[in-house]
PDB file of C-alpha atoms in Angstrom:
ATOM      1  CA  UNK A   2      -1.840   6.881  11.829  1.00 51.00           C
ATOM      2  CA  UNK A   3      -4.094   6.323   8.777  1.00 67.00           C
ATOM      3  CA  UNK A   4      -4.390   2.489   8.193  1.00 88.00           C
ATOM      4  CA  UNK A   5      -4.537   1.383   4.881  1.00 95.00           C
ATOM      5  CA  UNK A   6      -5.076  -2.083   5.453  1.00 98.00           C
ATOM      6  CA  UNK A   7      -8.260  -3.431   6.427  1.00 98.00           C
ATOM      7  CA  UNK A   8      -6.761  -6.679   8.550  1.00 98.00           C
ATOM      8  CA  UNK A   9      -5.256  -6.616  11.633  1.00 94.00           C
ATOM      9  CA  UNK A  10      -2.314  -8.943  12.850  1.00 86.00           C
ATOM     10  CA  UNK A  11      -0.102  -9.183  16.003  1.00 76.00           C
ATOM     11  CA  UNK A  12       3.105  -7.906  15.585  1.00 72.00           C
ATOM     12  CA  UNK A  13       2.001  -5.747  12.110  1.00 79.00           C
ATOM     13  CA  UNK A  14       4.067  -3.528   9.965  1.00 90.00           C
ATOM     14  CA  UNK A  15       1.943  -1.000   8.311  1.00 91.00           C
ATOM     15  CA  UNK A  16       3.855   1.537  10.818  1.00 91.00           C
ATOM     16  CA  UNK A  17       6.886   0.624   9.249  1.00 94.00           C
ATOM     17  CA  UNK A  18       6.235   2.238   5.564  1.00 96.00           C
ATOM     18  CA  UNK A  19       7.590   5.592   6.414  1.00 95.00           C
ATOM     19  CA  UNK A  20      10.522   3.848   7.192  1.00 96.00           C
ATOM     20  CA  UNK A  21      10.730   1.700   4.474  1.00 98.00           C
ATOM     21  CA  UNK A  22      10.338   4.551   2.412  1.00 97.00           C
ATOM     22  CA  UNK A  23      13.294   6.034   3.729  1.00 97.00           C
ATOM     23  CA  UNK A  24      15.032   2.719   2.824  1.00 98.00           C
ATOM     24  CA  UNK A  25      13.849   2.682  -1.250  1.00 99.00           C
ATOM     25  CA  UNK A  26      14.857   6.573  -1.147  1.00 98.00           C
ATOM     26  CA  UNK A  27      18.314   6.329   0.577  1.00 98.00           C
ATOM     27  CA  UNK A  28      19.621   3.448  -2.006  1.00 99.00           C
ATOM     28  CA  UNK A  29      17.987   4.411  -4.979  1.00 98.00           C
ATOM     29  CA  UNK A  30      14.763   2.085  -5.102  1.00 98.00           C
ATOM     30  CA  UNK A  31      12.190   4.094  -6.033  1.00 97.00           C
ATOM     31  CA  UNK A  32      11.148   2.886  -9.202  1.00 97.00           C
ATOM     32  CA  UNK A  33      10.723  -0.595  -7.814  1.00 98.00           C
ATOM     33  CA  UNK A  34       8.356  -2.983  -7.011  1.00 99.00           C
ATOM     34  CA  UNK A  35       7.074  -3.757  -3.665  1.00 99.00           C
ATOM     35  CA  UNK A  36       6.916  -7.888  -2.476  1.00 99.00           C
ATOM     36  CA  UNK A  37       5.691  -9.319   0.552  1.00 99.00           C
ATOM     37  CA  UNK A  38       6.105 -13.190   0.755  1.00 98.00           C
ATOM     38  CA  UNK A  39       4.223 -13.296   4.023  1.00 97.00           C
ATOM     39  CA  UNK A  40       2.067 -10.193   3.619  1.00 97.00           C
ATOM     40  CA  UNK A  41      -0.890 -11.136   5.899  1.00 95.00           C
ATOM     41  CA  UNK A  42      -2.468  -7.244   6.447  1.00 97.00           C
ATOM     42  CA  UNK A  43       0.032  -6.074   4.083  1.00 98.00           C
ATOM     43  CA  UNK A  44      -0.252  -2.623   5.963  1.00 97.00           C
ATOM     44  CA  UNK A  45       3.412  -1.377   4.863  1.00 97.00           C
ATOM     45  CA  UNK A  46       2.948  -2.008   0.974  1.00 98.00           C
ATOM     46  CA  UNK A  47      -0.270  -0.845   0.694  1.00 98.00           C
ATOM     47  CA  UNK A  48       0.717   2.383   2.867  1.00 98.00           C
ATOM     48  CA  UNK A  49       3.884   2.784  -0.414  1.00 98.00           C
ATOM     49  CA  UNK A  50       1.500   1.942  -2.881  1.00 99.00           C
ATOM     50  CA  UNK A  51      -1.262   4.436  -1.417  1.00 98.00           C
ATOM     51  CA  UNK A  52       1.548   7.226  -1.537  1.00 97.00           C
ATOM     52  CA  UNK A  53       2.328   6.982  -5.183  1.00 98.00           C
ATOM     53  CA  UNK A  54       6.117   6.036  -3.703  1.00 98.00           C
ATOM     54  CA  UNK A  55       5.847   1.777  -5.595  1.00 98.00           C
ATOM     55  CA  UNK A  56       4.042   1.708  -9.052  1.00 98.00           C
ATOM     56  CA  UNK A  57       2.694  -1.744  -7.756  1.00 99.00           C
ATOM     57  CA  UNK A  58       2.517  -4.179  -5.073  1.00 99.00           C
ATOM     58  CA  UNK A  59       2.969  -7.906  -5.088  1.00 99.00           C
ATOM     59  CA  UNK A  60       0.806  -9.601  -1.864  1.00 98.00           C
ATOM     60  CA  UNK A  61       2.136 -13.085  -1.442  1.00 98.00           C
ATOM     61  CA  UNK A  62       0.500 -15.325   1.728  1.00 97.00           C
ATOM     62  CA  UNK A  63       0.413 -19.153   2.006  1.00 96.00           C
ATOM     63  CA  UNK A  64      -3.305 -18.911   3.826  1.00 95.00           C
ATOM     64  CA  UNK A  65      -5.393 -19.680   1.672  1.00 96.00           C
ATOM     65  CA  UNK A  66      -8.378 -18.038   3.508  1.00 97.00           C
ATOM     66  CA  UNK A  67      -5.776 -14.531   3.526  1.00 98.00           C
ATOM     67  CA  UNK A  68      -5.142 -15.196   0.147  1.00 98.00           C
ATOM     68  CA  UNK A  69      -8.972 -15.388  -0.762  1.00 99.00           C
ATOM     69  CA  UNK A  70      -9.215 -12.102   1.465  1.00 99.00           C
ATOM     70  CA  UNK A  71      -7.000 -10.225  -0.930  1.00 99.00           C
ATOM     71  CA  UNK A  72      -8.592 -12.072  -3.991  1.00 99.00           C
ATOM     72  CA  UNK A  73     -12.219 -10.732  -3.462  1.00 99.00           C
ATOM     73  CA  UNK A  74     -10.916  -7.732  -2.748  1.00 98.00           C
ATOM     74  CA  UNK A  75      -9.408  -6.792  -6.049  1.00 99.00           C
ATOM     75  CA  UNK A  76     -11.471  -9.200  -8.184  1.00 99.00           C
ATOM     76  CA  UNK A  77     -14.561  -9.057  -6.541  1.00 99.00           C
ATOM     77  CA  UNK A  78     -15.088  -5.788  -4.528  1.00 98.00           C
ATOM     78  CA  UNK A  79     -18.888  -5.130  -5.079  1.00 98.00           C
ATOM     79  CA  UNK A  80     -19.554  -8.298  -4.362  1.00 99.00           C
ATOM     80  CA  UNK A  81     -17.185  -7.828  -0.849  1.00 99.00           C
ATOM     81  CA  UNK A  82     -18.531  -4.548  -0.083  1.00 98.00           C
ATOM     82  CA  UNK A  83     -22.157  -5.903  -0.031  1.00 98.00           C
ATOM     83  CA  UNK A  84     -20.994  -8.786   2.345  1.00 99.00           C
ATOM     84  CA  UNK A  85     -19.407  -5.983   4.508  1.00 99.00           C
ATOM     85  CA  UNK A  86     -22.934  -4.184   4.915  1.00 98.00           C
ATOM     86  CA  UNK A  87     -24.817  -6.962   5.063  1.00 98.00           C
ATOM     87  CA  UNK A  88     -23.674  -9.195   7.729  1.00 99.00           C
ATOM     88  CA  UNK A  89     -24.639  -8.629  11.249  1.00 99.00           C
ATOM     89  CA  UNK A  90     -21.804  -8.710  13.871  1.00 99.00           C
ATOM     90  CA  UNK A  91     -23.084 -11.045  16.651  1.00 98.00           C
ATOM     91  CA  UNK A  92     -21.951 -13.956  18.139  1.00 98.00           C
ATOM     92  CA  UNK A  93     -24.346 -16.332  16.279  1.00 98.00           C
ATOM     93  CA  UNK A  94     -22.925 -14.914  12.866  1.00 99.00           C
ATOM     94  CA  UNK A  95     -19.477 -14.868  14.930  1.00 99.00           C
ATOM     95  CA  UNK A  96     -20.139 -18.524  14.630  1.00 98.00           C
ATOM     96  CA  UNK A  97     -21.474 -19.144  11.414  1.00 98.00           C
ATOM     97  CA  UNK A  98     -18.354 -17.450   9.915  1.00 98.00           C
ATOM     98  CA  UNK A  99     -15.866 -19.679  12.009  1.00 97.00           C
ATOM     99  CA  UNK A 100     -17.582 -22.605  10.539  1.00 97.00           C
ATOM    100  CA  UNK A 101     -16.443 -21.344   7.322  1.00 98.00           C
ATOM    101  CA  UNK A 102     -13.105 -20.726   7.847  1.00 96.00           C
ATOM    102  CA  UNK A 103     -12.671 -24.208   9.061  1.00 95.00           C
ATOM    103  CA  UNK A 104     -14.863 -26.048   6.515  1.00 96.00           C
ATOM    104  CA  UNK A 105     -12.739 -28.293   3.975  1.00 90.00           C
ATOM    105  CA  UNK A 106     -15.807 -27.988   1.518  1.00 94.00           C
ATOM    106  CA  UNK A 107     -13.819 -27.204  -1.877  1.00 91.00           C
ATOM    107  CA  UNK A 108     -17.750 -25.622  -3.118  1.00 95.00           C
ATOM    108  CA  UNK A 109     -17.411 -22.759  -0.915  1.00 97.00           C
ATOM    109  CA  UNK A 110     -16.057 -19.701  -3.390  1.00 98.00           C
ATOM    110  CA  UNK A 111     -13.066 -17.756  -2.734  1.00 98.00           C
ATOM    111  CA  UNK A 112     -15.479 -14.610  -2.044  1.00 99.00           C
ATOM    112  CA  UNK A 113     -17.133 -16.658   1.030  1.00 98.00           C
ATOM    113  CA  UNK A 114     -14.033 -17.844   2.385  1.00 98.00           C
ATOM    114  CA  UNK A 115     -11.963 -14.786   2.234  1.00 99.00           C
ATOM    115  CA  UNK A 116     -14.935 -13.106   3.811  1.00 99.00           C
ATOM    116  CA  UNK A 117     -15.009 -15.352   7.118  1.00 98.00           C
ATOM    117  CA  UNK A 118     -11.092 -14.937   7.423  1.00 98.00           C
ATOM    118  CA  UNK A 119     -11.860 -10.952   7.477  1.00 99.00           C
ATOM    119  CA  UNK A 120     -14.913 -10.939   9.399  1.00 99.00           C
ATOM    120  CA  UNK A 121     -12.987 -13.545  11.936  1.00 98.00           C
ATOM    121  CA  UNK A 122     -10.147 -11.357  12.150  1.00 98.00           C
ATOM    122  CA  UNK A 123     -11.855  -8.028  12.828  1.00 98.00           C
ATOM    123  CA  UNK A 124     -13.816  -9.753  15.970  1.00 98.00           C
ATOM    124  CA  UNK A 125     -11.259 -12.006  17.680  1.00 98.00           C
ATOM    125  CA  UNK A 126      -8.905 -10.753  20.219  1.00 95.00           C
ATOM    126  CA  UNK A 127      -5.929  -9.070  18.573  1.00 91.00           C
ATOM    127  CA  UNK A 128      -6.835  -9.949  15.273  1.00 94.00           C
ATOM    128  CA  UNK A 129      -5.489 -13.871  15.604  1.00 93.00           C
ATOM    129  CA  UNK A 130      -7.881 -15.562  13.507  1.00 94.00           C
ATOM    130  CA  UNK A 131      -7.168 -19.136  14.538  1.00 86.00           C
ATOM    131  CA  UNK A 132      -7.622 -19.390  17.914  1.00 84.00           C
ATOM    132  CA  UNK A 133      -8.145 -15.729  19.745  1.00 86.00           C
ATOM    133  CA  UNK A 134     -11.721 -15.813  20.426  1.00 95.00           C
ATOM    134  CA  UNK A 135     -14.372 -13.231  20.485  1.00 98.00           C
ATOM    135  CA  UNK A 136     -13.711  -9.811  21.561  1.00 98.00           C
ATOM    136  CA  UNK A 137     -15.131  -9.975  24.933  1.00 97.00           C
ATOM    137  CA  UNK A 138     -15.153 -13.117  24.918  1.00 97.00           C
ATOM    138  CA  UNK A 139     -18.176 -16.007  23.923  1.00 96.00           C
ATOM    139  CA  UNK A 140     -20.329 -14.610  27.163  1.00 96.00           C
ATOM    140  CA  UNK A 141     -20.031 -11.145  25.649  1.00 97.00           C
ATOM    141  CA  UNK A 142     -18.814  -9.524  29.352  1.00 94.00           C
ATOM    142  CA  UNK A 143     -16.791  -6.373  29.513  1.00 85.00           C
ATOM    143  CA  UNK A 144     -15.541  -3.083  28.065  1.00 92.00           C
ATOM    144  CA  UNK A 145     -14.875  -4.143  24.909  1.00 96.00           C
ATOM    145  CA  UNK A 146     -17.541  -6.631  23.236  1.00 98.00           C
ATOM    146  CA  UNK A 147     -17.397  -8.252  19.423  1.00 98.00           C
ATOM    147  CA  UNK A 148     -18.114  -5.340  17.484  1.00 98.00           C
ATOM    148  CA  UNK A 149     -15.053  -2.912  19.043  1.00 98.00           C
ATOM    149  CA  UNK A 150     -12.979  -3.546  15.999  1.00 97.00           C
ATOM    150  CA  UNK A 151     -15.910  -3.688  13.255  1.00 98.00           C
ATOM    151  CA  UNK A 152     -16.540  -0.433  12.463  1.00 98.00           C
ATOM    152  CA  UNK A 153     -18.131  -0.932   8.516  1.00 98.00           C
ATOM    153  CA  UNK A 154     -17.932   2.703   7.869  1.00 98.00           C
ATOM    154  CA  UNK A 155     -14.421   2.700   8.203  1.00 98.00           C
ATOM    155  CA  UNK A 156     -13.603  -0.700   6.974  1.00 98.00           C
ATOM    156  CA  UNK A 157     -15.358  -0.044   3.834  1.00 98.00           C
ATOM    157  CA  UNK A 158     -13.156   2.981   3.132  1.00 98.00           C
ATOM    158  CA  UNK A 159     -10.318   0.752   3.368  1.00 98.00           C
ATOM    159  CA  UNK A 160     -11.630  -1.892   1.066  1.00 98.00           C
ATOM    160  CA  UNK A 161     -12.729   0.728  -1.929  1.00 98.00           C
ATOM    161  CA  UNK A 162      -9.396   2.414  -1.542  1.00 98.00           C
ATOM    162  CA  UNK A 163      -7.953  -1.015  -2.292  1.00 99.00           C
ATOM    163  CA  UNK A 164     -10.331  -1.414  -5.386  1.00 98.00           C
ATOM    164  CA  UNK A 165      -9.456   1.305  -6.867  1.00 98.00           C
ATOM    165  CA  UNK A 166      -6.116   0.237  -7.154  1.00 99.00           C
ATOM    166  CA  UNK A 167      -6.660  -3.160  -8.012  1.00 98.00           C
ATOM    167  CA  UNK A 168      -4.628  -3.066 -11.025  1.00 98.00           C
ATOM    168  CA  UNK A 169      -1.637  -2.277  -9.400  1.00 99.00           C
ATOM    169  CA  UNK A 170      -1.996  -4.829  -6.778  1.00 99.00           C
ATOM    170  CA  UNK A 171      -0.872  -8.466  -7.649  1.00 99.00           C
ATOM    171  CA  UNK A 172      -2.438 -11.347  -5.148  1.00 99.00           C
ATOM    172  CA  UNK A 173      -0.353 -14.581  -4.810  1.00 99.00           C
ATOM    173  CA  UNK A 174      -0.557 -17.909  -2.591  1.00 98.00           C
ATOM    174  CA  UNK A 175       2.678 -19.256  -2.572  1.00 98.00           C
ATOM    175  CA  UNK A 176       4.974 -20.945  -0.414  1.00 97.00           C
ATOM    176  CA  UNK A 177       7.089 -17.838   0.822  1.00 98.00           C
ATOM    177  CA  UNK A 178      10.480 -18.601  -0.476  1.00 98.00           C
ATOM    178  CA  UNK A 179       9.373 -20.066  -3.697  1.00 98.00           C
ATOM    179  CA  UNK A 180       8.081 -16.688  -4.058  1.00 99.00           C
ATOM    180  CA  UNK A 181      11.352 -14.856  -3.537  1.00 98.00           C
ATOM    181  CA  UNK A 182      13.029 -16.861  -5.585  1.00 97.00           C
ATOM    182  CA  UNK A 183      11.303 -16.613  -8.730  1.00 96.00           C
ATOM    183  CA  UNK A 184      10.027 -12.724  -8.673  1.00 96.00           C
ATOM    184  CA  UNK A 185      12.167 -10.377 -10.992  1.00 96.00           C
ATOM    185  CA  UNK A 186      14.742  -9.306  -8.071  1.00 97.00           C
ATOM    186  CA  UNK A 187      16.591  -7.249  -9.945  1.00 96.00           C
ATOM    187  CA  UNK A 188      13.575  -4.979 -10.027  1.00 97.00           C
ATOM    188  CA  UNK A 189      11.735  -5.745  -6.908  1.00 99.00           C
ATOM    189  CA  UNK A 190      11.961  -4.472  -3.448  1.00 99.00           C
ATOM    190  CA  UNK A 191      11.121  -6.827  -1.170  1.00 99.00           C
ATOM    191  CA  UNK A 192       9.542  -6.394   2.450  1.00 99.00           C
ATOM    192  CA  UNK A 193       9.608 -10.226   4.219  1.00 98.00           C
ATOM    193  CA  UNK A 194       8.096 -10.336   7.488  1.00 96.00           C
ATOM    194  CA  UNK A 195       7.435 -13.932   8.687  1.00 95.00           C
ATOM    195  CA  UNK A 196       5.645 -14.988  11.138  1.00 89.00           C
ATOM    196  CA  UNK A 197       7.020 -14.745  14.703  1.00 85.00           C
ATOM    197  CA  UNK A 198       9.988 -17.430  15.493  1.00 82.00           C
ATOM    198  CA  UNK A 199       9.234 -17.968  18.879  1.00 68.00           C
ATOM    199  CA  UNK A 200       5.393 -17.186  19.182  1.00 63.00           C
ATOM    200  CA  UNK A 201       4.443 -18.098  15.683  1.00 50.00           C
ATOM    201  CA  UNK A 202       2.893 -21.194  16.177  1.00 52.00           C
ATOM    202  CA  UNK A 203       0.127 -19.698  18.544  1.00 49.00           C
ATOM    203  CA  UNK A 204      -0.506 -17.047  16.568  1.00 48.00           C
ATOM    204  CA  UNK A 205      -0.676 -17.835  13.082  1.00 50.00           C
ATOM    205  CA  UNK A 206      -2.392 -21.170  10.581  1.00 54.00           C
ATOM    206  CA  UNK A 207       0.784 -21.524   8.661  1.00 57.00           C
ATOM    207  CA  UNK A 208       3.613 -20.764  11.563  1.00 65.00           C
ATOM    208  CA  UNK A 209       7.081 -22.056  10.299  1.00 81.00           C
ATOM    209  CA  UNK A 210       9.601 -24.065  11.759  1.00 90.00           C
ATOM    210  CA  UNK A 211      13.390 -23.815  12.326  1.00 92.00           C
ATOM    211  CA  UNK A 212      14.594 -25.403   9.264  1.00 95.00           C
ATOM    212  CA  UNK A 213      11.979 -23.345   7.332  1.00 96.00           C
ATOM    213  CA  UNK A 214      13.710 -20.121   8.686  1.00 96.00           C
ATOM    214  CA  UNK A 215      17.150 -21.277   8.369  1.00 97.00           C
ATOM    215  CA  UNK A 216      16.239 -22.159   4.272  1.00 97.00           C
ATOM    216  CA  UNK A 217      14.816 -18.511   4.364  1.00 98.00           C
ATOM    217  CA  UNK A 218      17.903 -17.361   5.325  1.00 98.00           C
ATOM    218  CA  UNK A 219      19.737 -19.473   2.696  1.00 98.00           C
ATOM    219  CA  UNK A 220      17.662 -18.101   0.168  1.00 98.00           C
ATOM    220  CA  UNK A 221      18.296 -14.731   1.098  1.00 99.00           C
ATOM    221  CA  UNK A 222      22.241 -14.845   1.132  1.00 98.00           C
ATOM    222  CA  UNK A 223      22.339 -16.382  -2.121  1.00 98.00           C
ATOM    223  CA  UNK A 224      19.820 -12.963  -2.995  1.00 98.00           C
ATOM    224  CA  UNK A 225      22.919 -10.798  -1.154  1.00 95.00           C
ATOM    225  CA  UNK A 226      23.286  -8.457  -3.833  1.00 97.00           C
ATOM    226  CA  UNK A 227      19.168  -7.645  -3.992  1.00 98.00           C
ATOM    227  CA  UNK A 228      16.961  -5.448  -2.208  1.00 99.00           C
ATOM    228  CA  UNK A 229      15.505  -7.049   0.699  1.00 99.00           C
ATOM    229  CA  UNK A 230      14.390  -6.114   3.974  1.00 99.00           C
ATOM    230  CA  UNK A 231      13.528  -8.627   6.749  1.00 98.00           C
ATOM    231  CA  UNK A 232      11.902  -8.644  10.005  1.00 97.00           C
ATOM    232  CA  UNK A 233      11.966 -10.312  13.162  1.00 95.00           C
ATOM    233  CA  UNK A 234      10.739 -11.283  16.603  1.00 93.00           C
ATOM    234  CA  UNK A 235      14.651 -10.727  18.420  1.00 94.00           C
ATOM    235  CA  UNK A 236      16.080 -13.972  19.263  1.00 94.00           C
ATOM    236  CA  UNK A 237      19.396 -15.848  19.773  1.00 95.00           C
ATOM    237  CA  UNK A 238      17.953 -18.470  16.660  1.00 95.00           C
ATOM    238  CA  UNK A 239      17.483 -15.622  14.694  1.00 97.00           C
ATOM    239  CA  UNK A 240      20.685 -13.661  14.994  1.00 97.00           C
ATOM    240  CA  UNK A 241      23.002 -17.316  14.313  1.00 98.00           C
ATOM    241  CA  UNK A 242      21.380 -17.204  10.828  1.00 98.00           C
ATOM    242  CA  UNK A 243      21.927 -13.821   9.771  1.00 98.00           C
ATOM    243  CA  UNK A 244      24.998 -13.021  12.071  1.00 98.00           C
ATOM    244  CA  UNK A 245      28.280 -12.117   9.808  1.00 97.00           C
ATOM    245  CA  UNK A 246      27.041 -11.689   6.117  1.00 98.00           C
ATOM    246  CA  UNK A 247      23.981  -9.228   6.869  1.00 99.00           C
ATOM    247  CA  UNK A 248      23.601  -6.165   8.926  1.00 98.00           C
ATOM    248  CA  UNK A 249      21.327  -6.504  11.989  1.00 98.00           C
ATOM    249  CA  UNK A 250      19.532  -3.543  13.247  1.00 97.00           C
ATOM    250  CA  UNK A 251      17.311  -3.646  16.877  1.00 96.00           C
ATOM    251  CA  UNK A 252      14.125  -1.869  16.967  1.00 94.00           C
ATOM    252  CA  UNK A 253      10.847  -1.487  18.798  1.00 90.00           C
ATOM    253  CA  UNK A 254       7.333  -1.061  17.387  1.00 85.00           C
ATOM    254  CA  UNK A 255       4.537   0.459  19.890  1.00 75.00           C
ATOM    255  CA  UNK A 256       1.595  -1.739  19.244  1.00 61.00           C
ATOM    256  CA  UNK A 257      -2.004  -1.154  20.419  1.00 53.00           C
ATOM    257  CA  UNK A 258      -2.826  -2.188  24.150  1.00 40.00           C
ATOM    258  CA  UNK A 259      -4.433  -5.606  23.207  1.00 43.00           C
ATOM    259  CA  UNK A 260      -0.919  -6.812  21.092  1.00 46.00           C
ATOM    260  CA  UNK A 261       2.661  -7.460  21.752  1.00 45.00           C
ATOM    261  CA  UNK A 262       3.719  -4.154  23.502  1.00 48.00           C
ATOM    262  CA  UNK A 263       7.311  -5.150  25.266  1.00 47.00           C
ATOM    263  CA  UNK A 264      10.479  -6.747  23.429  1.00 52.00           C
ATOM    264  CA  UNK A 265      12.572  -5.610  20.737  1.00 84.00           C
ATOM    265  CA  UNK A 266      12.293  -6.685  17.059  1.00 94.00           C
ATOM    266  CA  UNK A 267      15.096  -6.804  14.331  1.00 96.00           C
ATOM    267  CA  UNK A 268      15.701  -5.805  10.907  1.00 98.00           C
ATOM    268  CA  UNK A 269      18.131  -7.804   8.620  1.00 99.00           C
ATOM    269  CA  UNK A 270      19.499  -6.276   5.181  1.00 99.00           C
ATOM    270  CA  UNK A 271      22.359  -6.857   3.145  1.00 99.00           C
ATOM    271  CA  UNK A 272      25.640  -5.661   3.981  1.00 98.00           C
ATOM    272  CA  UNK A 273      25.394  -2.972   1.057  1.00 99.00           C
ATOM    273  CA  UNK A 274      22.208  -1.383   1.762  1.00 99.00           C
ATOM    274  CA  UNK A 275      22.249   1.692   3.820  1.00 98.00           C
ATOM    275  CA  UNK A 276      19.829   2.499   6.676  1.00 98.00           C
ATOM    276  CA  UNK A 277      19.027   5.903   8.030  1.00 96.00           C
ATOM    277  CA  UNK A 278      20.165   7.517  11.133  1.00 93.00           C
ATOM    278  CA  UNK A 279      17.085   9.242  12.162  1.00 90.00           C
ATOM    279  CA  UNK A 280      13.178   8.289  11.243  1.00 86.00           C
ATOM    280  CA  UNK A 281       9.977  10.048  11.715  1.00 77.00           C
ATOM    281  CA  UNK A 282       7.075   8.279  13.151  1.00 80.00           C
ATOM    282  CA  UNK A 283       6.549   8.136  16.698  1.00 78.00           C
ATOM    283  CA  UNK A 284       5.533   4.263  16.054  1.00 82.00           C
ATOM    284  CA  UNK A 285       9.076   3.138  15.842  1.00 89.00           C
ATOM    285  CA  UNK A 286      12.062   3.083  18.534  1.00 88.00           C
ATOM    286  CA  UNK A 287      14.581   3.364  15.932  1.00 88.00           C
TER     287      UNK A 287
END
């Protein structure tokens, strides 16, 4: 598969977008927007957006650092791509650039910041910014040392296929639901993939808690008549919220050998939408 995103995250959707696809084609969605409240890589709407199948993209993520990622990118991508060939992948710069991520200094510029949150998340384990560690780990033993995932050539496609559609791509940092609540739903198509309800809070900055899913879910029944699509890690928690007034769908994504590989995920939609029998990408257990 082609990635279009230049992040990686545990648990990911960018496989999903053929899917989706099918989704926006099967109810008549086309000519909508794409939203993602939590996008961290964003992989699925950029993969729409990429395939001329969304006229634009709304990324939405409460990180600040993510946010900043997706900032520079679009408003700042010379200045990003020079970063990108630039800096040295070692552990000393390894580092350096967690330093930044976890500096409180309000001087350092949204270009710097977003730049350490990229940089961190293409040499830690899995992607997991926060607290995954070095590829190979601070001694540098193994297979597989801090540069595995760093390949520039690559990466720097990614980020100057994102430039040049910068005007179509819309960067946010708001609190998820605030978000959903006050796009344009009745012309938006949105993709909502929080963070993991039971693993969350090892994986991710801004992991939520219960009540913060179960006001998710309010907000999304009162949006029953809109076009939403939400994602899950499969659990009992999960179901209780949705069970009754939404249709809940299992599935299984097949992740890379260093992420979640086992376990089955769930998709939530409104009763009315309708979701295809069959799908084609050999990512998906549908």
């Amino acid at each position: 598969m082609n990635q279009a995103s230049p992040l990686r995250y545990p648990g990911g959707k960018a496989a999903m977008a053929g899917l989706l696809g099918q989704i926006r084609k099967l109810n008549g969605l086309g000519s909508y927007s794409v939203a993602e409240p939590f996008a961290g890589g964003a992989g699925a709407s950029l993969s729409l957006l990429f395939r001329e199948e969304t006229s634009e993209i709304h990324i939405n993520d409460a990180d600040g650092a993510i946010h900043d990622f997706w900032w520079s990118l679009t408003n700042r991508p010379e200045q990003f791509s020079k970063l990108l060939k630039k800096t040295r992948v070692s552990m000393a710069e390894w580092r350096r650039q967690r330093d930044t991520y976890r500096s409180n200094d309000r001087r350092l510029s949204r270009l710097t910041r977003g730049f350490s949150a990229f940089y961190l998340n293409r040499c830690n384990r899995s992607g997991i910014i926060m607290n995954g560690g070095p590829i190979g780990g601070i001694n540098q033993t193994g297979d597989w040392l801090i540069d595995a995932r760093f390949n520039k050539e690559e990466l720097h496609r990614r980020c100057q296929k994102i430039a040049e559609y910068r005007d179509r791509i819309f960067v946010t940092d708001r609190d998820g639901i605030d978000f959903v609540r006050d796009q344009d739903a009745s012309r938006t198509f949105y993709f909502i993939d929080p963070p993991y309800f039971e693993k969350g809070k090892t994986l991710y900055l801004n992991a939520l808690d219960h009540e913060y899913h179960k006001r998710l879910a309010g907000q999304l029944r009162s949006m029953n008549d809109d076009a939403w699509v939400l994602t899950y890690d499969d659990c009992r928690e999960i179901r209780q919220l949705y069970r009754g007034w939404a249709t809940i769908r299992p599935f299984g994504l097949r992740y890379a050998a260093a992420e979640r590989r086992s376990g089955r995920e769930i998709m939530i939609t409104p009763k009315w939408m309708h979701l295809p029998t069959t799908q084609r990408s050999d990512a998906i257990d549908w």
